[in-house]
Amino acid sequence: MNCVEAKLELQQLLNKVSPSEVRKLLDWIKNSDELDHLLLDNNKVILQNIADDLRARLPPDAMLPSETAAHHKMQQRARPTVHVDSFLYSDEQMDTLCEEGAMSRNYCLSCGSFRTAPLEFISHSFSATELQFLFQNLLPDLSGRTLVDVGSRLGAVLYGGYVYSSASRLLGLELNEDFVRLQNDIVHKYKFSDRVQVLHADVCTQEVLLNSTDVLIMNNVFEYFMESSEQVRAWMFIMKSFRKRGSLLVTVPSLHESLNALQVVLQPGWVEELPVDYDVYLGKDTDPEALRQIHLYRIL
Ligand SMILES: C[S@@+](CC[C@H](N)C(=O)[O-])C[C@H]1O[C@@H](n2cnc3c(N)ncnc32)[C@H](O)[C@@H]1O
């Protein structure tokens, strides 16, 4: 049922309510929080619909032929690794695909034998549950704030920010032009363009934007997409340019882990890490280990 049809039904229902009770009912609809769960479910449904649309336009591993560096990096991993995008596939959907034989959790150690070992899975997107945690538990009220997602890929953070937050501007920066096109199609279809914008750009060219950013999201942006020397250059740029005092930085994994791997020193006095309460249950898809990878910092 669309909004116009629902309004008609509601009017018909209100006509049946005794006149002395109508005011009470309208007040309840407007002010009670007993209907909030409907909104929440609706947000999840919107994100699921977007995921359905994206799955229809992408191969099962949700990686594009144009991502040559990323394909190469995956092949270089010590253990066979496959990409399963958590925004597109829930654990339940993943189980179904395994049962159908379309996906496997194991690989064969010597062909034809029963000696198998678990594959390593990575996701290049936040899951819907992680997005809910990000916007409803981790970040403060974002009214009037600008949020930038570095490497917005499928746009999961932008859509999550649209349905779960009041941020006035949600901006995605993405190097891969095919993903920019895909995100713009979704933004257009779901009419998110009043608050969402996607730029085809390398973050390292966005000094002016970073200067005015209130929240910067960096979900494992560089590791799988750039050579080490380029990653070092990009982190140095972020530490130099993202300087607005009080702004928030969200990273996966921790800054410590990303920078140590590259032997880059965290600039003293740049950020402080803020405590996060990870002890939340957001439904059966909650993965406490994945939530613990999400870190929050404030610019000093
Ligand atoms: C792990 S994905 C992040 C997905 C998304 N932010 C999320 O959390 O769902 C990283 C993305 O960053 C993009 N990327 C890598 N380096 C970048 C750069 N220097 N500037 C802009 N985008 C970049 C990659 O093309 C890739 O799509």
XYZ file of C-alpha atoms and ligand atoms in Angstrom:
327
model
C 0.000 0.000 0.000
C 1.396 3.420 -0.858
C 1.026 6.623 1.177
C -2.027 7.929 -0.730
C -3.879 4.608 -0.334
C -2.961 4.445 3.370
C -4.289 7.980 3.951
C -7.610 7.010 2.378
C -7.875 3.883 4.550
C -7.017 5.910 7.651
C -9.664 8.520 6.838
C -12.249 5.767 6.379
C -11.246 4.284 9.745
C -11.452 7.688 11.480
C -14.955 8.158 10.078
C -15.991 5.017 11.966
C -14.586 6.191 15.329
C -17.109 7.822 17.635
C -16.685 11.638 17.336
C -15.877 12.114 21.017
C -12.909 9.674 20.674
C -11.392 11.017 17.445
C -9.295 13.690 19.145
C -7.874 11.106 21.585
C -6.944 8.770 18.732
C -5.274 11.541 16.672
C -3.314 12.641 19.740
C -2.132 9.043 20.252
C -1.010 8.733 16.604
C 0.889 12.032 16.832
C 2.519 11.732 20.232
C 2.673 8.150 21.469
C 5.926 6.210 21.131
C 3.934 2.980 20.856
C 4.151 3.289 17.069
C 7.919 3.883 16.931
C 8.680 0.226 16.221
C 6.818 0.617 12.932
C 9.228 3.344 11.857
C 12.204 1.252 12.861
C 11.014 -1.753 10.915
C 10.301 0.471 7.984
C 13.894 1.714 7.941
C 15.133 -1.862 7.885
C 12.750 -2.674 5.048
C 14.061 0.296 3.037
C 17.642 -0.922 3.501
C 16.601 -4.477 2.551
C 14.898 -3.180 -0.601
C 18.057 -1.299 -1.552
C 20.126 -4.446 -0.940
C 17.717 -6.405 -3.215
C 18.187 -3.803 -5.963
C 21.967 -3.864 -5.607
C 22.183 -7.679 -5.584
C 20.291 -7.722 -8.889
C 22.944 -5.458 -10.443
C 26.096 -7.083 -9.079
C 27.838 -10.462 -9.369
C 27.535 -12.733 -6.265
C 30.873 -11.526 -4.853
C 29.775 -7.876 -5.354
C 33.130 -6.990 -6.867
C 33.496 -5.310 -10.241
C 35.905 -6.247 -13.055
C 37.194 -2.640 -12.878
C 38.523 -3.303 -9.335
C 41.787 -4.747 -10.580
C 43.876 -3.718 -7.544
C 41.317 -5.193 -5.126
C 41.156 -8.529 -7.030
C 44.944 -8.692 -6.998
C 45.128 -7.954 -3.244
C 42.584 -10.694 -2.476
C 44.669 -13.235 -4.397
C 47.761 -12.274 -2.408
C 46.175 -13.225 0.953
C 47.904 -16.085 2.812
C 44.583 -17.959 3.240
C 42.020 -18.243 0.439
C 39.705 -15.291 0.964
C 36.342 -14.491 -0.530
C 34.355 -11.299 -0.448
C 30.797 -11.578 0.861
C 29.211 -8.167 1.183
C 27.464 -7.910 4.587
C 25.123 -5.165 3.413
C 23.849 -7.427 0.622
C 23.873 -10.810 2.371
C 22.712 -11.542 5.922
C 24.034 -14.656 7.703
C 20.730 -16.356 6.950
C 20.988 -15.592 3.212
C 24.579 -16.805 3.257
C 23.480 -20.129 4.852
C 20.836 -20.548 2.145
C 23.403 -19.925 -0.602
C 25.740 -22.511 0.975
C 22.905 -25.053 1.193
C 22.080 -24.426 -2.473
C 25.748 -24.929 -3.383
C 26.055 -21.377 -4.745
C 28.629 -20.562 -2.037
C 30.939 -22.501 0.257
C 32.410 -21.817 3.681
C 35.307 -24.237 3.073
C 37.951 -24.990 0.494
C 39.562 -28.321 -0.333
C 43.157 -28.793 0.870
C 43.923 -31.601 -1.590
C 41.511 -31.944 -4.431
C 38.849 -34.628 -4.110
C 39.537 -35.332 -0.418
C 37.495 -34.519 2.666
C 40.389 -32.459 4.026
C 38.871 -28.994 3.965
C 39.623 -25.757 5.779
C 37.429 -22.726 6.412
C 37.660 -19.930 3.890
C 38.357 -16.432 5.147
C 35.489 -14.024 4.571
C 35.724 -10.293 4.322
C 33.069 -7.669 3.665
C 33.736 -4.339 2.001
C 30.493 -2.869 3.438
C 28.912 -2.419 6.840
C 25.940 -4.709 7.512
C 22.497 -3.199 8.180
C 22.937 -4.050 11.892
C 26.324 -2.314 12.027
C 24.749 0.746 10.382
C 22.008 0.778 13.001
C 24.663 0.563 15.739
C 26.673 3.357 14.081
C 23.809 5.826 13.823
C 21.688 4.894 16.838
C 24.294 3.936 19.441
C 27.736 5.251 18.523
C 27.193 8.710 17.025
C 25.395 11.634 18.694
C 22.447 13.506 17.144
C 23.707 14.643 13.727
C 21.165 17.426 13.065
C 22.853 20.193 11.093
C 26.037 18.097 10.673
C 27.949 16.982 7.578
C 29.043 13.346 7.418
C 31.572 12.117 4.859
C 32.024 8.418 4.052
C 35.496 7.883 2.587
C 35.164 5.165 -0.056
C 31.378 4.912 -0.122
C 31.327 1.893 -2.513
C 27.680 0.602 -2.591
C 26.559 3.599 -0.491
C 25.506 1.570 2.589
C 26.666 4.280 5.049
C 24.835 6.988 3.104
C 21.539 5.079 3.003
C 21.913 4.054 6.671
C 22.634 7.683 7.569
C 19.568 8.808 5.646
C 17.123 6.484 7.397
C 18.713 6.388 10.861
C 20.057 9.925 11.361
C 19.150 13.581 10.939
C 22.501 14.529 9.363
C 21.828 17.436 7.017
C 24.451 16.328 4.501
C 25.683 12.807 3.791
C 28.529 12.792 1.313
C 30.190 9.761 -0.244
C 33.626 9.898 -1.853
C 34.422 6.996 -4.162
C 37.372 6.300 -6.463
C 35.598 3.728 -8.617
C 33.341 5.380 -11.185
C 31.114 2.289 -11.645
C 30.237 2.358 -7.946
C 29.524 6.106 -8.127
C 27.016 5.443 -10.916
C 25.410 2.616 -8.940
C 25.049 4.806 -5.824
C 23.598 7.679 -7.832
C 20.952 5.352 -9.302
C 19.910 4.266 -5.794
C 19.935 7.852 -4.467
C 17.682 8.834 -7.369
C 15.321 5.837 -7.060
C 14.804 6.233 -3.300
C 14.670 10.066 -3.481
C 17.585 10.571 -1.072
C 19.119 13.461 -3.025
C 17.897 16.170 -0.624
C 20.593 15.001 1.835
C 22.827 12.528 -0.007
C 25.505 13.293 -2.588
C 28.185 11.070 -4.106
C 31.432 12.436 -5.524
C 33.739 10.571 -7.861
C 36.968 11.598 -6.146
C 40.100 10.489 -4.358
C 39.850 11.621 -0.729
C 43.386 13.011 -1.084
C 42.004 15.800 -3.322
C 39.358 16.895 -0.795
C 41.209 19.141 1.662
C 38.519 21.855 1.663
C 35.728 19.337 2.249
C 37.572 17.610 5.120
C 38.068 21.021 6.772
C 34.303 21.391 7.131
C 33.421 17.764 7.891
C 31.804 16.959 11.250
C 31.911 13.167 11.005
C 34.352 11.164 8.892
C 33.705 7.440 8.345
C 36.609 5.215 7.319
C 35.594 1.560 7.059
C 38.757 -0.284 6.003
C 39.108 2.129 3.103
C 42.638 1.683 1.881
C 43.965 -1.768 2.836
C 42.410 -3.727 -0.044
C 42.442 -0.955 -2.604
C 45.864 0.689 -2.541
C 49.514 -0.268 -2.380
C 51.239 0.355 0.985
C 53.071 3.485 -0.183
C 49.769 5.006 -1.398
C 48.086 4.056 1.886
C 50.831 5.863 3.836
C 50.347 8.970 1.690
C 46.568 8.860 2.180
C 46.789 8.522 5.972
C 49.299 11.394 6.172
C 46.837 13.491 4.158
C 43.914 12.597 6.471
C 45.942 13.473 9.597
C 46.947 16.806 8.053
C 43.545 17.793 6.610
C 40.860 16.478 8.975
C 41.431 19.007 11.729
C 38.142 20.654 12.728
C 38.156 20.569 16.528
C 35.427 18.370 18.057
C 34.727 16.514 14.784
C 34.323 12.757 15.019
C 36.226 10.035 13.225
C 34.909 6.470 12.952
C 37.376 3.808 11.833
C 37.403 0.058 11.180
C 39.757 -1.327 12.379
C 41.341 0.949 15.024
C 43.716 3.722 13.941
C 46.378 1.920 15.905
C 45.949 -1.288 13.874
C 45.796 0.450 10.455
C 48.764 2.729 11.096
C 50.959 0.106 12.814
C 50.620 -2.198 9.814
C 52.048 0.604 7.663
C 54.616 1.723 10.261
C 53.065 5.169 10.325
C 53.169 7.124 13.597
C 49.839 8.491 14.850
C 50.315 12.261 15.000
C 50.474 13.209 18.698
C 47.614 15.497 19.766
C 45.484 14.800 16.662
C 42.693 12.665 18.172
C 41.514 11.054 21.400
C 39.688 7.730 21.406
C 36.213 7.857 22.954
C 34.721 5.010 24.992
C 32.073 2.950 23.194
C 29.418 0.727 24.730
C 29.442 -2.363 22.552
C 27.086 -4.241 24.823
C 23.953 -3.814 22.724
C 21.633 -6.338 21.148
C 20.220 -5.219 17.814
C 18.533 -8.426 16.748
C 19.586 -11.914 15.788
C 22.052 -10.654 13.167
C 24.174 -8.834 15.770
C 27.828 -9.854 15.509
C 29.561 -8.582 18.698
C 33.023 -9.177 17.194
C 32.217 -7.017 14.147
C 30.867 -4.227 16.375
C 34.084 -4.257 18.428
C 36.072 -3.435 15.281
C 34.306 -0.051 15.116
C 36.285 2.716 16.856
C 35.353 6.322 17.617
C 37.740 9.293 17.956
C 37.367 13.026 18.564
C 39.594 15.604 16.870
C 41.495 17.624 19.484
C 35.833 -1.220 2.271
S 35.028 -0.204 1.083
C 34.088 0.835 2.186
C 32.600 0.714 1.973
C 31.680 1.649 2.699
N 32.323 2.817 3.226
C 30.937 0.926 3.813
O 31.380 1.055 4.955
O 29.960 0.238 3.580
C 36.319 0.890 0.565
C 35.999 1.684 -0.700
O 36.932 2.782 -0.715
C 37.256 3.104 -2.054
N 38.525 3.863 -1.979
C 39.762 3.365 -1.755
N 40.666 4.362 -1.709
C 39.972 5.535 -1.890
C 40.357 6.903 -1.960
N 41.631 7.261 -1.839
N 39.406 7.832 -2.163
C 38.100 7.463 -2.327
N 37.683 6.162 -2.277
C 38.614 5.212 -2.060
C 37.328 1.749 -2.732
O 37.117 1.872 -4.137
C 36.209 0.965 -2.020
O 35.032 0.988 -2.761
